[in-house]
Structures are given as structure tokens and as C-alpha cells.
Amino acid sequence: MKSRPKVSLVGAGNIGSTIAHIIAQNEIADLVMLDVVEGMPQGKALDLFEAAPVDGYDVKIIGTNSYEDTQGSDVIVITAGITRKPGMSRDDLLATNAKIMKDVAKNCATHSPNAKVIVVSNPLDVMTYVASSVSGYPRSSVMGMAGVLDSARFSSFVANEINVSVSDVNALVLGGHGDSMIPLIRYCTVGGVPVTNFLSENVLDEIVKRTRFAGGEIVSMLKTSAYYSPATAVVSMVKAILFDKRKVITCAAYLNGEYGLEDVYIGVPVILGKNGVEKIIEVELEDSEREELHNTATVIKEMIGKVS
Ligand code: TXD
């Protein structure tokens, strides 16, 4: 009898533990929560175990400080690293998180050579490149979660402004996970109708601006990064892989010529399925959008150069 898939969360902090709770409650997979803090992942796993009878979920949940317990994972989610404090940019996390990511990625590959890996740690695009490069996983097996979150933030603001269901808004946000992300208004629809039928250019520009700085807006209130929306975005990617949904989403994927870019991870639309990034979708970009994408890729490559 096929056992449940196995998902390991490397980093059992705010996002990692929220992911664990969503996956457990929906009986998506057995879980391993790994962290460097002694006792913390074990305590959170025990807490989730004790909640199970209330919701009736029968997944196995282990908390650990040892990679042996992650052996043979189908999907690994990496949130390990430090998070932003008010006034910090995602780029300020570069040196510390790159060092952590190199160690984590090697350990993941050693114990789960066939896993698909979703990187969450910031600066996202660079961390995904580092994880992919040091682990030796196929490039299509390593991806970064950002576009699903950025597109969701954009869609929330649009739905709120028009006063329609959030499930009717479809948005596409390309580029780096940072202040230079590129929400493509041209590709945003509401129930299949272009968003420009509902909102003026000025209102849409304001929404684009708010989307770009949405992460910082939450950090300024929470004094740490968002975690409910990132965790929810990650779980949708985990399901796309485990259930081979061939979902069309935006995520940080490895480009090898697509969009005129080489050897870089950056947010683009992909088909996500059991093999990870099944296909990269090249959408038509206006010259200004293409220039923005290339400029962001240049910044990402400069940061990669600093940590390689
Ligand atoms: O959309 C996105 N990709 C972003 C990502 C959205 C929000 C947050 N973004 C980034 O995710 C954030 O800037 C951080 O770099 C990560 C994780 O954010 P989280 O809010 O979960 O941070 P926490 O609560 O500090 O959790 C990080 C955990 C913490 O428990 C550490 O002890 C652990 O990582 N950690 C490690 N675990 C395993 N191995 C190592 N080496 C390690 N180092 C720290």
C-alpha cells in the first residue's frame, strides 16, 4: 500500500510551522520539521500531533535537529535563515542566508537526492540559485516561492478595490522577489475580463506600488516577515508537485536562454508538476517590461557573484 508522500521543512520558524499546520490539517503528506534550535521543532511537532484528534488528520509528524530523519523526502521546503527586521531590505540577509543555504542544500541532496526543493529564504532568487548550484539537483527540481505570493497580494488588492471574489482575479507578477518585481497589468483578468475594464490606470498604478512594497508593509507592523500568505503560497506549490497538477504559476525558475536570460533564477510563469518545473512559459513582454526583467536579472547576478 503506497504510504503518504513525505515533505520535510528545513526551518521550523514562522513560515515552516505554518506550512506544517496547513499540510497536516489537509492530510497532504507526512511531515518532518527540522531546525537548528534544539527542542523547538520537536515541541511544534508534538503540539501538532496532539491537535490531530480534533481535526482527525492521520499524518505522521516528526520534529528533529538531524537530517537523517528527512531521508527520502519527496518535497523539501527551505525556510532556513534569518528574516527581515524593520528597516532591513531582503538583500541585507544575503551573506548570512547564503552561508546557511549552502550547508542546508548539501544536506538535503545527501539525504533526499530525488526530492523537489522549494526555496523560500530571502533574498529569494539568489538563495534559490545557491541551493540549486551547491546541491547538484537538476535545475528543474529546485524552484523559489515568490511569484505565487506576489501575484496573490496583487490579486487581493484588485479584488478588494473592485469588490469581487478573490477567486475571480488572475494576476501575473514576474521578475525578482523584491521592490523591482513586475506585476503585468496587461495579463490581469477578473472573471476573464481585463482588469482595465474595472479600474483606472491611476488606481492600478497604486496597486502595483503597494504590491511591490507589500512585504515591507507587513514587516513594519509585525516587526518580522509575513508568514500566513507565504506559507499558503508554498502549500499550493507542494500540492502541484505531489498531485502532478501541472499548475500554471509564477516562481523563481532557472533560465537558460528563456526571456534572453542565462544562468539565473528569476520569477517567470511555469508549468509546475511532479517533475518540478515542467516547462517555462515565455509570455510576450513590452520593451519596457523586458528591460525591467533584464535589469533585475543583472542585480540578481551581481548578488550571486558576491556569494559564489
Ligand atoms: O515570499 C518569500 N519567499 C518570502 C520569504 C516571504 C516571507 C519571508 N521570506 C523569508 O523566509 C524570510 O526573509 C526568511 O529568510 C525566511 C523564513 O522566514 P520565517 O518568517 O519563517 O523566519 P523565522 O521564523 O526566523 O524561521 C527561520 C527558521 C528559524 O527557526 C531558524 O532557527 C531556522 O530557520 N534556521 C535553520 N534551520 C535549519 N538549518 C539552519 N542552518 C538554520 N538556520 C536558521
Short mmCIF file of C-alpha atoms and ligand atoms in Angstrom, two decimals:
data_model
loop_
_atom_site.label_atom_id
_atom_site.label_comp_id
_atom_site.label_asym_id
_atom_site.label_seq_id
_atom_site.Cartn_x
_atom_site.Cartn_y
_atom_site.Cartn_z
CA MET A 1 0.00 0.00 0.00
CA LYS A 2 1.55 3.34 -1.03
CA SER A 3 2.37 5.35 2.04
CA ARG A 4 1.71 9.06 2.13
CA PRO A 5 4.27 11.37 0.44
CA LYS A 6 6.97 12.84 2.70
CA VAL A 7 7.56 16.59 2.99
CA SER A 8 10.48 17.95 5.01
CA LEU A 9 10.52 21.53 6.25
CA VAL A 10 14.06 22.80 6.80
CA GLY A 11 13.41 25.74 9.07
CA ALA A 12 10.54 25.33 11.52
CA GLY A 13 10.04 29.00 12.23
CA ASN A 14 7.03 31.15 11.41
CA ILE A 15 6.63 30.06 7.79
CA GLY A 16 7.85 26.47 8.26
CA SER A 17 5.48 25.74 11.12
CA THR A 18 2.54 27.43 9.40
CA ILE A 19 3.20 25.23 6.34
CA ALA A 20 3.28 22.19 8.63
CA HIS A 21 -0.08 23.10 10.14
CA ILE A 22 -1.76 23.56 6.72
CA ILE A 23 -0.29 20.32 5.30
CA ALA A 24 -1.26 18.36 8.43
CA GLN A 25 -4.82 19.70 8.60
CA ASN A 26 -5.33 18.81 4.92
CA GLU A 27 -3.62 15.40 5.25
CA ILE A 28 -1.40 16.23 2.26
CA ALA A 29 1.78 14.44 3.43
CA ASP A 30 3.76 13.05 6.34
CA LEU A 31 5.96 15.79 7.79
CA VAL A 32 9.47 16.26 9.12
CA MET A 33 10.17 19.62 10.77
CA LEU A 34 13.90 20.29 11.02
CA ASP A 35 15.58 23.25 12.68
CA VAL A 36 18.89 24.09 14.34
CA VAL A 37 17.19 25.21 17.52
CA GLU A 38 17.23 22.28 19.95
CA GLY A 39 13.77 21.22 21.05
CA MET A 40 11.79 23.77 19.04
CA PRO A 41 10.87 21.56 16.04
CA GLN A 42 10.24 18.64 18.40
CA GLY A 43 7.90 20.75 20.50
CA LYS A 44 5.99 22.11 17.50
CA ALA A 45 5.65 18.62 16.00
CA LEU A 46 4.33 17.24 19.31
CA ASP A 47 1.89 20.13 19.53
CA LEU A 48 0.57 19.38 16.01
CA PHE A 49 0.40 15.65 16.91
CA GLU A 50 -1.76 16.47 19.91
CA ALA A 51 -4.10 18.62 17.78
CA ALA A 52 -4.71 15.78 15.30
CA PRO A 53 -7.73 14.14 17.01
CA VAL A 54 -9.63 17.43 16.93
CA ASP A 55 -9.42 17.70 13.15
CA GLY A 56 -8.97 13.96 12.54
CA TYR A 57 -5.79 14.15 10.47
CA ASP A 58 -3.64 10.97 10.43
CA VAL A 59 -0.32 12.23 9.09
CA LYS A 60 2.99 11.38 10.75
CA ILE A 61 4.85 14.44 12.10
CA ILE A 62 8.43 14.37 13.36
CA GLY A 63 10.40 17.28 14.84
CA THR A 64 14.17 16.92 14.60
CA ASN A 65 17.60 18.54 14.51
CA SER A 66 19.00 15.77 12.33
CA TYR A 67 18.91 15.37 8.55
CA GLU A 68 18.76 11.57 8.90
CA ASP A 69 15.05 11.99 9.67
CA THR A 70 14.50 13.77 6.34
CA GLN A 71 15.76 10.70 4.41
CA GLY A 72 13.89 10.10 1.15
CA SER A 73 11.72 13.23 1.18
CA ASP A 74 9.55 13.81 -1.90
CA VAL A 75 9.47 17.58 -1.38
CA ILE A 76 11.71 19.77 0.77
CA VAL A 77 10.79 23.34 1.70
CA ILE A 78 13.71 25.51 2.83
CA THR A 79 12.84 28.49 5.01
CA ALA A 80 16.08 28.29 6.99
CA GLY A 81 17.73 31.64 7.58
CA ILE A 82 17.24 34.98 9.24
CA THR A 83 14.29 37.16 8.42
CA ARG A 84 13.94 40.91 7.99
CA LYS A 85 13.54 43.39 10.82
CA PRO A 86 12.04 46.86 10.20
CA GLY A 87 14.34 48.96 8.03
CA MET A 88 16.10 45.93 6.55
CA SER A 89 15.96 45.07 2.88
CA ARG A 90 15.77 41.47 1.68
CA ASP A 91 19.28 41.99 0.30
CA ASP A 92 20.60 42.67 3.83
CA LEU A 93 20.07 38.97 4.54
CA LEU A 94 22.39 37.91 1.70
CA ALA A 95 25.65 36.90 3.38
CA THR A 96 24.12 35.18 6.40
CA ASN A 97 21.46 33.29 4.49
CA ALA A 98 23.79 32.26 1.69
CA LYS A 99 26.10 30.58 4.22
CA ILE A 100 23.14 28.77 5.77
CA MET A 101 21.73 27.82 2.37
CA LYS A 102 24.97 26.19 1.18
CA ASP A 103 25.04 23.89 4.21
CA VAL A 104 21.31 23.14 4.09
CA ALA A 105 21.22 22.39 0.34
CA LYS A 106 24.12 19.94 0.56
CA ASN A 107 22.44 18.09 3.42
CA CYS A 108 19.14 17.94 1.55
CA ALA A 109 20.80 16.43 -1.54
CA THR A 110 22.69 13.87 0.54
CA HIS A 111 19.56 12.56 2.24
CA SER A 112 16.90 13.12 -0.44
CA PRO A 113 18.59 13.01 -3.86
CA ASN A 114 15.26 12.71 -5.71
CA ALA A 115 13.40 15.48 -3.88
CA LYS A 116 11.86 18.58 -5.42
CA VAL A 117 13.06 21.61 -3.50
CA ILE A 118 11.10 24.80 -2.86
CA VAL A 119 13.30 27.62 -1.56
CA VAL A 120 11.64 30.38 0.48
CA SER A 121 14.54 32.13 2.25
CA ASN A 122 15.44 35.64 1.17
CA PRO A 123 16.88 37.15 -0.91
CA LEU A 124 14.78 34.58 -2.72
CA ASP A 125 16.15 34.48 -6.25
CA VAL A 126 19.78 34.38 -5.10
CA MET A 127 19.06 31.77 -2.40
CA THR A 128 17.35 29.57 -4.99
CA TYR A 129 20.37 29.83 -7.28
CA VAL A 130 22.71 28.97 -4.39
CA ALA A 131 20.61 25.98 -3.32
CA SER A 132 20.43 24.71 -6.88
CA SER A 133 24.14 25.19 -7.57
CA VAL A 134 25.59 23.61 -4.42
CA SER A 135 23.11 20.72 -4.21
CA GLY A 136 23.60 19.30 -7.69
CA TYR A 137 19.86 18.70 -8.07
CA PRO A 138 18.56 19.07 -11.67
CA ARG A 139 17.76 22.75 -12.20
CA SER A 140 14.08 21.90 -12.77
CA SER A 141 13.91 20.24 -9.33
CA VAL A 142 14.79 23.47 -7.48
CA MET A 143 12.48 26.47 -7.52
CA GLY A 144 11.80 29.56 -5.44
CA MET A 145 8.46 30.60 -3.97
CA ALA A 146 7.72 34.28 -4.58
CA GLY A 147 5.52 34.78 -7.64
CA VAL A 148 2.55 32.92 -6.15
CA LEU A 149 2.72 35.21 -3.13
CA ASP A 150 3.32 38.43 -5.10
CA SER A 151 0.51 37.54 -7.55
CA ALA A 152 -1.79 36.77 -4.60
CA ARG A 153 -1.03 40.12 -2.98
CA PHE A 154 -1.74 41.93 -6.27
CA SER A 155 -4.99 39.94 -6.69
CA SER A 156 -6.12 40.70 -3.12
CA PHE A 157 -5.73 44.43 -3.67
CA VAL A 158 -7.53 44.27 -7.05
CA ALA A 159 -10.42 42.17 -5.68
CA ASN A 160 -10.82 44.49 -2.71
CA GLU A 161 -10.85 47.59 -4.90
CA ILE A 162 -13.46 46.18 -7.31
CA ASN A 163 -15.37 44.39 -4.52
CA VAL A 164 -15.40 40.98 -6.23
CA SER A 165 -14.43 37.46 -5.16
CA VAL A 166 -10.66 36.98 -4.85
CA SER A 167 -11.04 33.68 -6.74
CA ASP A 168 -12.07 35.57 -9.89
CA VAL A 169 -8.89 37.64 -10.10
CA ASN A 170 -5.98 36.20 -12.10
CA ALA A 171 -2.67 38.05 -11.97
CA LEU A 172 0.88 37.55 -13.22
CA VAL A 173 3.85 39.05 -11.37
CA LEU A 174 7.26 38.48 -12.98
CA GLY A 175 10.80 39.26 -12.03
CA GLY A 176 12.70 39.29 -8.76
CA HIS A 177 11.07 38.96 -5.38
CA GLY A 178 11.81 42.50 -4.38
CA ASP A 179 10.86 46.12 -4.94
CA SER A 180 11.59 45.66 -8.67
CA MET A 181 9.01 42.88 -9.21
CA ILE A 182 6.93 43.35 -12.38
CA PRO A 183 3.14 42.98 -11.96
CA LEU A 184 1.87 42.66 -15.55
CA ILE A 185 -1.41 44.62 -15.62
CA ARG A 186 -1.96 43.57 -19.24
CA TYR A 187 -2.29 39.98 -18.15
CA CYS A 188 -4.56 40.61 -15.15
CA THR A 189 -8.18 39.48 -15.64
CA VAL A 190 -11.30 39.48 -13.44
CA GLY A 191 -13.55 36.59 -14.39
CA GLY A 192 -11.77 36.56 -17.75
CA VAL A 193 -12.40 40.30 -18.29
CA PRO A 194 -9.33 42.58 -18.49
CA VAL A 195 -8.84 44.44 -15.22
CA THR A 196 -8.67 47.73 -17.13
CA ASN A 197 -12.44 47.36 -17.64
CA PHE A 198 -12.87 47.84 -13.88
CA LEU A 199 -10.04 50.08 -12.65
CA SER A 200 -8.37 53.24 -13.93
CA GLU A 201 -4.67 53.40 -14.76
CA ASN A 202 -4.01 55.55 -11.66
CA VAL A 203 -5.68 53.06 -9.31
CA LEU A 204 -3.82 50.18 -10.94
CA ASP A 205 -0.51 52.02 -10.60
CA GLU A 206 -1.20 52.47 -6.89
CA ILE A 207 -1.95 48.74 -6.58
CA VAL A 208 1.31 47.88 -8.39
CA LYS A 209 3.21 50.11 -5.97
CA ARG A 210 1.51 48.58 -2.93
CA THR A 211 2.25 45.06 -4.24
CA ARG A 212 5.94 45.87 -4.66
CA PHE A 213 6.21 47.03 -1.04
CA ALA A 214 3.64 44.64 0.49
CA GLY A 215 6.33 42.60 2.25
CA GLY A 216 7.83 45.68 3.85
CA GLU A 217 4.37 46.95 4.84
CA ILE A 218 3.84 43.80 6.91
CA VAL A 219 7.38 43.87 8.36
CA SER A 220 6.74 47.44 9.55
CA MET A 221 3.68 46.19 11.51
CA LEU A 222 4.76 42.67 12.55
CA LYS A 223 8.45 43.55 13.10
CA THR A 224 9.16 40.33 11.20
CA SER A 225 8.19 38.91 7.78
CA ALA A 226 4.76 37.76 6.74
CA TYR A 227 4.10 34.05 7.22
CA TYR A 228 0.45 33.14 6.62
CA SER A 229 0.49 34.24 2.96
CA PRO A 230 3.96 32.82 2.18
CA ALA A 231 3.05 29.51 3.83
CA THR A 232 -0.22 29.29 1.90
CA ALA A 233 1.64 30.00 -1.34
CA VAL A 234 4.19 27.27 -0.59
CA VAL A 235 1.50 24.67 0.12
CA SER A 236 -0.13 25.37 -3.26
CA MET A 237 3.25 24.58 -4.88
CA VAL A 238 3.73 21.44 -2.77
CA LYS A 239 0.30 20.18 -3.91
CA ALA A 240 1.07 21.00 -7.57
CA ILE A 241 4.15 18.77 -7.33
CA LEU A 242 2.74 15.93 -5.21
CA PHE A 243 -0.55 15.71 -7.15
CA ASP A 244 1.09 16.44 -10.54
CA LYS A 245 -1.41 19.24 -11.08
CA ARG A 246 0.63 20.88 -13.89
CA LYS A 247 -0.41 24.20 -12.38
CA VAL A 248 0.45 27.42 -14.25
CA ILE A 249 2.08 29.68 -11.68
CA THR A 250 4.93 32.15 -11.40
CA CYS A 251 8.00 31.06 -9.46
CA ALA A 252 11.75 31.59 -9.43
CA ALA A 253 12.97 29.17 -12.10
CA TYR A 254 16.33 28.59 -13.77
CA LEU A 255 16.61 30.39 -17.12
CA ASN A 256 18.93 29.05 -19.78
CA GLY A 257 18.12 31.38 -22.66
CA GLU A 258 14.42 31.95 -22.00
CA TYR A 259 13.48 35.66 -21.99
CA GLY A 260 17.01 36.26 -23.33
CA LEU A 261 18.48 35.43 -19.90
CA GLU A 262 21.07 32.79 -18.99
CA ASP A 263 22.27 31.17 -15.77
CA VAL A 264 19.95 32.98 -13.39
CA TYR A 265 16.91 32.20 -11.21
CA ILE A 266 14.11 34.75 -11.55
CA GLY A 267 10.30 34.80 -11.35
CA VAL A 268 8.64 33.62 -14.55
CA PRO A 269 5.45 31.70 -15.40
CA VAL A 270 5.95 27.93 -15.39
CA ILE A 271 4.01 24.68 -15.51
CA LEU A 272 4.54 23.01 -12.10
CA GLY A 273 4.04 19.24 -11.80
CA LYS A 274 5.54 16.01 -10.47
CA ASN A 275 8.90 16.75 -12.12
CA GLY A 276 9.05 20.23 -10.62
CA VAL A 277 9.32 22.96 -13.26
CA GLU A 278 7.92 21.04 -16.24
CA LYS A 279 8.11 23.95 -18.66
CA ILE A 280 8.95 27.64 -18.65
CA ILE A 281 6.27 29.77 -20.33
CA GLU A 282 7.55 32.72 -22.37
CA VAL A 283 4.92 35.47 -22.49
CA GLU A 284 5.13 38.47 -24.81
CA LEU A 285 6.75 41.40 -22.98
CA GLU A 286 6.73 45.05 -23.96
CA ASP A 287 10.20 46.56 -24.38
CA SER A 288 9.96 48.35 -21.03
CA GLU A 289 8.92 45.13 -19.23
CA ARG A 290 11.72 43.15 -20.87
CA GLU A 291 14.19 45.86 -19.86
CA GLU A 292 12.92 45.76 -16.26
CA LEU A 293 13.29 41.96 -16.22
CA HIS A 294 16.85 42.16 -17.54
CA ASN A 295 17.78 44.92 -15.09
CA THR A 296 16.50 42.83 -12.20
CA ALA A 297 18.38 39.79 -13.52
CA THR A 298 21.57 41.86 -13.59
CA VAL A 299 21.12 42.80 -9.92
CA ILE A 300 20.42 39.17 -9.00
CA LYS A 301 23.57 38.04 -10.85
CA GLU A 302 25.65 40.67 -9.05
CA MET A 303 24.40 39.32 -5.72
CA ILE A 304 25.09 35.74 -6.86
CA GLY A 305 28.63 36.85 -7.65
CA LYS A 306 29.06 38.13 -4.08
CA VAL A 307 28.19 34.76 -2.52
CA SER A 308 29.53 32.28 -5.09
O1 TXD B 1 7.99 35.12 -0.48
C1 TXD B 1 9.05 34.82 0.08
N1 TXD B 1 9.90 33.95 -0.47
C2 TXD B 1 9.39 35.46 1.42
C3 TXD B 1 10.48 34.70 2.16
C4 TXD B 1 8.22 35.74 2.24
C5 TXD B 1 8.38 35.95 3.60
C6 TXD B 1 9.63 35.58 4.33
N2 TXD B 1 10.75 35.29 3.46
C7 TXD B 1 11.95 34.71 4.06
O2 TXD B 1 11.72 33.37 4.51
C8 TXD B 1 12.47 35.42 5.28
O3 TXD B 1 13.12 36.63 4.92
C9 TXD B 1 13.42 34.39 5.83
O4 TXD B 1 14.63 34.41 5.12
C10 TXD B 1 12.69 33.07 5.52
C11 TXD B 1 11.99 32.44 6.69
O5 TXD B 1 11.09 33.34 7.23
P1 TXD B 1 10.40 32.98 8.67
O6 TXD B 1 9.44 34.06 8.96
O7 TXD B 1 9.96 31.56 8.68
O8 TXD B 1 11.67 33.15 9.65
P2 TXD B 1 11.86 32.51 11.10
O9 TXD B 1 10.56 32.44 11.81
O10 TXD B 1 13.02 33.22 11.69
O11 TXD B 1 12.29 31.00 10.77
C12 TXD B 1 13.54 30.71 10.20
C13 TXD B 1 14.00 29.43 10.88
C14 TXD B 1 14.34 29.64 12.37
O12 TXD B 1 13.55 28.78 13.17
C15 TXD B 1 15.82 29.29 12.46
O13 TXD B 1 16.19 28.64 13.67
C16 TXD B 1 15.95 28.35 11.28
O14 TXD B 1 15.20 28.98 10.26
N3 TXD B 1 17.32 28.15 10.84
C17 TXD B 1 17.75 26.96 10.37
N4 TXD B 1 17.09 25.81 10.20
C18 TXD B 1 17.84 24.79 9.69
N5 TXD B 1 19.16 24.88 9.37
C19 TXD B 1 19.82 26.04 9.56
N6 TXD B 1 21.14 26.14 9.24
C20 TXD B 1 19.12 27.16 10.08
N7 TXD B 1 19.46 28.45 10.36
C21 TXD B 1 18.34 29.03 10.83
#
